[in-house]
Amino acid sequence: MLYDSPTAGLDPITAHTIIALLIKERDVKQTTTLLVTQRYQDGNLIANFRYNSEQGCIEPARNGARRAMRTTFMVLRDGRLILKAARMSWKSREIPTFRSL
């Protein structure tokens, strides 16, 4: 499923609710999710949370659940790919062009 800026222009609470619904859709129906966004928060939630069907809510993806999720972040700038990495490997990187976004 492709989502193009699903939270653009929304307040933080509504944006979080939308992302939680995308996570639920991804995990319950086991769909591939491609999220295009300018919001770091959205990518962080998609990459690091999962839907717990027993509790009916999203929760942090723990070790086993995170391994099952294959998340790749790609950052474009001026139409060029400047970063392609797994979530855990790029958060601590020092990338000058990324910091200025």
PDB file of C-alpha atoms in Angstrom:
ATOM      1  CA  MET A   1       0.000   0.000   0.000  1.00  0.00           C
ATOM      2  CA  LEU A   2       1.379   3.418  -0.930  1.00  0.00           C
ATOM      3  CA  TYR A   3       0.645   6.349   1.375  1.00  0.00           C
ATOM      4  CA  ASP A   4       1.707   9.763   0.083  1.00  0.00           C
ATOM      5  CA  SER A   5       1.951  12.279   2.949  1.00  0.00           C
ATOM      6  CA  PRO A   6      -1.086  10.932   4.823  1.00  0.00           C
ATOM      7  CA  THR A   7      -0.515  13.276   7.779  1.00  0.00           C
ATOM      8  CA  ALA A   8       0.347  16.494   5.916  1.00  0.00           C
ATOM      9  CA  GLY A   9      -1.390  19.468   7.482  1.00  0.00           C
ATOM     10  CA  LEU A  10      -2.871  17.499  10.377  1.00  0.00           C
ATOM     11  CA  ASP A  11      -2.569  18.292  14.060  1.00  0.00           C
ATOM     12  CA  PRO A  12      -0.244  15.950  16.036  1.00  0.00           C
ATOM     13  CA  ILE A  13      -3.040  13.919  17.654  1.00  0.00           C
ATOM     14  CA  THR A  14      -4.834  13.238  14.372  1.00  0.00           C
ATOM     15  CA  ALA A  15      -1.525  12.496  12.627  1.00  0.00           C
ATOM     16  CA  HIS A  16      -0.665   9.930  15.313  1.00  0.00           C
ATOM     17  CA  THR A  17      -4.110   8.340  14.926  1.00  0.00           C
ATOM     18  CA  ILE A  18      -3.638   8.042  11.150  1.00  0.00           C
ATOM     19  CA  ILE A  19      -0.213   6.411  11.541  1.00  0.00           C
ATOM     20  CA  ALA A  20      -1.623   4.024  14.164  1.00  0.00           C
ATOM     21  CA  LEU A  21      -4.281   2.970  11.635  1.00  0.00           C
ATOM     22  CA  LEU A  22      -1.587   2.393   8.988  1.00  0.00           C
ATOM     23  CA  ILE A  23       0.374   0.235  11.435  1.00  0.00           C
ATOM     24  CA  LYS A  24      -2.769  -1.757  12.246  1.00  0.00           C
ATOM     25  CA  GLU A  25      -3.529  -2.257   8.541  1.00  0.00           C
ATOM     26  CA  ARG A  26       0.064  -3.352   7.866  1.00  0.00           C
ATOM     27  CA  ASP A  27       0.191  -5.854  10.718  1.00  0.00           C
ATOM     28  CA  VAL A  28      -3.335  -7.288  10.665  1.00  0.00           C
ATOM     29  CA  LYS A  29      -3.488  -7.752   6.890  1.00  0.00           C
ATOM     30  CA  GLN A  30       0.273  -8.278   6.498  1.00  0.00           C
ATOM     31  CA  THR A  31       0.565  -5.680   3.750  1.00  0.00           C
ATOM     32  CA  THR A  32       3.688  -4.013   2.496  1.00  0.00           C
ATOM     33  CA  THR A  33       3.584  -0.336   3.410  1.00  0.00           C
ATOM     34  CA  LEU A  34       5.375   2.416   1.533  1.00  0.00           C
ATOM     35  CA  LEU A  35       5.108   5.735   3.337  1.00  0.00           C
ATOM     36  CA  VAL A  36       6.166   8.979   1.673  1.00  0.00           C
ATOM     37  CA  THR A  37       6.479  11.735   4.241  1.00  0.00           C
ATOM     38  CA  GLN A  38       8.426  14.770   5.331  1.00  0.00           C
ATOM     39  CA  ARG A  39       7.724  14.029   8.981  1.00  0.00           C
ATOM     40  CA  TYR A  40      10.397  12.082  10.870  1.00  0.00           C
ATOM     41  CA  GLN A  41       7.812  11.139  13.512  1.00  0.00           C
ATOM     42  CA  ASP A  42       5.715   9.224  10.986  1.00  0.00           C
ATOM     43  CA  GLY A  43       8.641   7.141   9.751  1.00  0.00           C
ATOM     44  CA  ASN A  44       9.774   6.495  13.304  1.00  0.00           C
ATOM     45  CA  LEU A  45       6.355   5.173  14.339  1.00  0.00           C
ATOM     46  CA  ILE A  46       5.973   2.975  11.244  1.00  0.00           C
ATOM     47  CA  ALA A  47       9.457   1.518  11.724  1.00  0.00           C
ATOM     48  CA  ASN A  48       9.424   0.964  15.472  1.00  0.00           C
ATOM     49  CA  PHE A  49       5.867   0.080  16.458  1.00  0.00           C
ATOM     50  CA  ARG A  50       3.594  -2.873  15.800  1.00  0.00           C
ATOM     51  CA  TYR A  51      -0.088  -3.582  16.306  1.00  0.00           C
ATOM     52  CA  ASN A  52      -0.930  -5.888  19.209  1.00  0.00           C
ATOM     53  CA  SER A  53      -4.198  -7.549  18.204  1.00  0.00           C
ATOM     54  CA  GLU A  54      -4.716  -9.035  21.671  1.00  0.00           C
ATOM     55  CA  GLN A  55      -4.578  -5.605  23.335  1.00  0.00           C
ATOM     56  CA  GLY A  56      -6.077  -3.703  20.399  1.00  0.00           C
ATOM     57  CA  CYS A  57      -3.368  -1.041  20.346  1.00  0.00           C
ATOM     58  CA  ILE A  58       0.056  -0.249  18.952  1.00  0.00           C
ATOM     59  CA  GLU A  59       3.143  -0.923  21.025  1.00  0.00           C
ATOM     60  CA  PRO A  60       6.909  -0.667  20.615  1.00  0.00           C
ATOM     61  CA  ALA A  61       8.283  -3.477  18.453  1.00  0.00           C
ATOM     62  CA  ARG A  62      10.483  -5.549  20.703  1.00  0.00           C
ATOM     63  CA  ASN A  63      13.461  -7.660  19.573  1.00  0.00           C
ATOM     64  CA  GLY A  64      11.556 -10.538  17.987  1.00  0.00           C
ATOM     65  CA  ALA A  65       8.892  -8.374  16.362  1.00  0.00           C
ATOM     66  CA  ARG A  66      11.440  -5.910  15.016  1.00  0.00           C
ATOM     67  CA  ARG A  67      13.368  -8.687  13.282  1.00  0.00           C
ATOM     68  CA  ALA A  68      10.221  -9.701  11.396  1.00  0.00           C
ATOM     69  CA  MET A  69       9.749  -6.133  10.153  1.00  0.00           C
ATOM     70  CA  ARG A  70      12.022  -5.139   7.291  1.00  0.00           C
ATOM     71  CA  THR A  71      12.188  -1.376   7.287  1.00  0.00           C
ATOM     72  CA  THR A  72      14.359   0.686   4.986  1.00  0.00           C
ATOM     73  CA  PHE A  73      14.589   4.471   5.167  1.00  0.00           C
ATOM     74  CA  MET A  74      15.386   6.363   2.004  1.00  0.00           C
ATOM     75  CA  VAL A  75      15.994  10.104   2.034  1.00  0.00           C
ATOM     76  CA  LEU A  76      15.819  12.108  -1.186  1.00  0.00           C
ATOM     77  CA  ARG A  77      17.175  15.588  -1.684  1.00  0.00           C
ATOM     78  CA  ASP A  78      16.959  17.511  -4.948  1.00  0.00           C
ATOM     79  CA  GLY A  79      15.735  14.333  -6.642  1.00  0.00           C
ATOM     80  CA  ARG A  80      18.773  12.298  -5.533  1.00  0.00           C
ATOM     81  CA  LEU A  81      18.962   9.490  -3.006  1.00  0.00           C
ATOM     82  CA  ILE A  82      21.235  10.720  -0.206  1.00  0.00           C
ATOM     83  CA  LEU A  83      20.546   7.969   2.328  1.00  0.00           C
ATOM     84  CA  LYS A  84      19.344   4.384   2.245  1.00  0.00           C
ATOM     85  CA  ALA A  85      19.642   2.497   5.501  1.00  0.00           C
ATOM     86  CA  ALA A  86      17.898   0.431   8.120  1.00  0.00           C
ATOM     87  CA  ARG A  87      16.397   2.479  10.961  1.00  0.00           C
ATOM     88  CA  MET A  88      18.888   1.415  13.605  1.00  0.00           C
ATOM     89  CA  SER A  89      21.937   2.085  11.465  1.00  0.00           C
ATOM     90  CA  TRP A  90      21.250   5.685  10.477  1.00  0.00           C
ATOM     91  CA  LYS A  91      19.919   7.365  13.570  1.00  0.00           C
ATOM     92  CA  SER A  92      23.381   7.877  15.004  1.00  0.00           C
ATOM     93  CA  ARG A  93      25.018   8.816  11.693  1.00  0.00           C
ATOM     94  CA  GLU A  94      26.384  12.283  11.149  1.00  0.00           C
ATOM     95  CA  ILE A  95      25.118  13.321   7.743  1.00  0.00           C
ATOM     96  CA  PRO A  96      25.441  17.070   7.115  1.00  0.00           C
ATOM     97  CA  THR A  97      22.921  17.161   4.266  1.00  0.00           C
ATOM     98  CA  PHE A  98      20.384  15.287   6.362  1.00  0.00           C
ATOM     99  CA  ARG A  99      20.740  17.600   9.374  1.00  0.00           C
ATOM    100  CA  SER A 100      19.899  20.595   7.198  1.00  0.00           C
ATOM    101  CA  LEU A 101      16.583  19.172   5.961  1.00  0.00           C
TER     102      LEU A 101
END
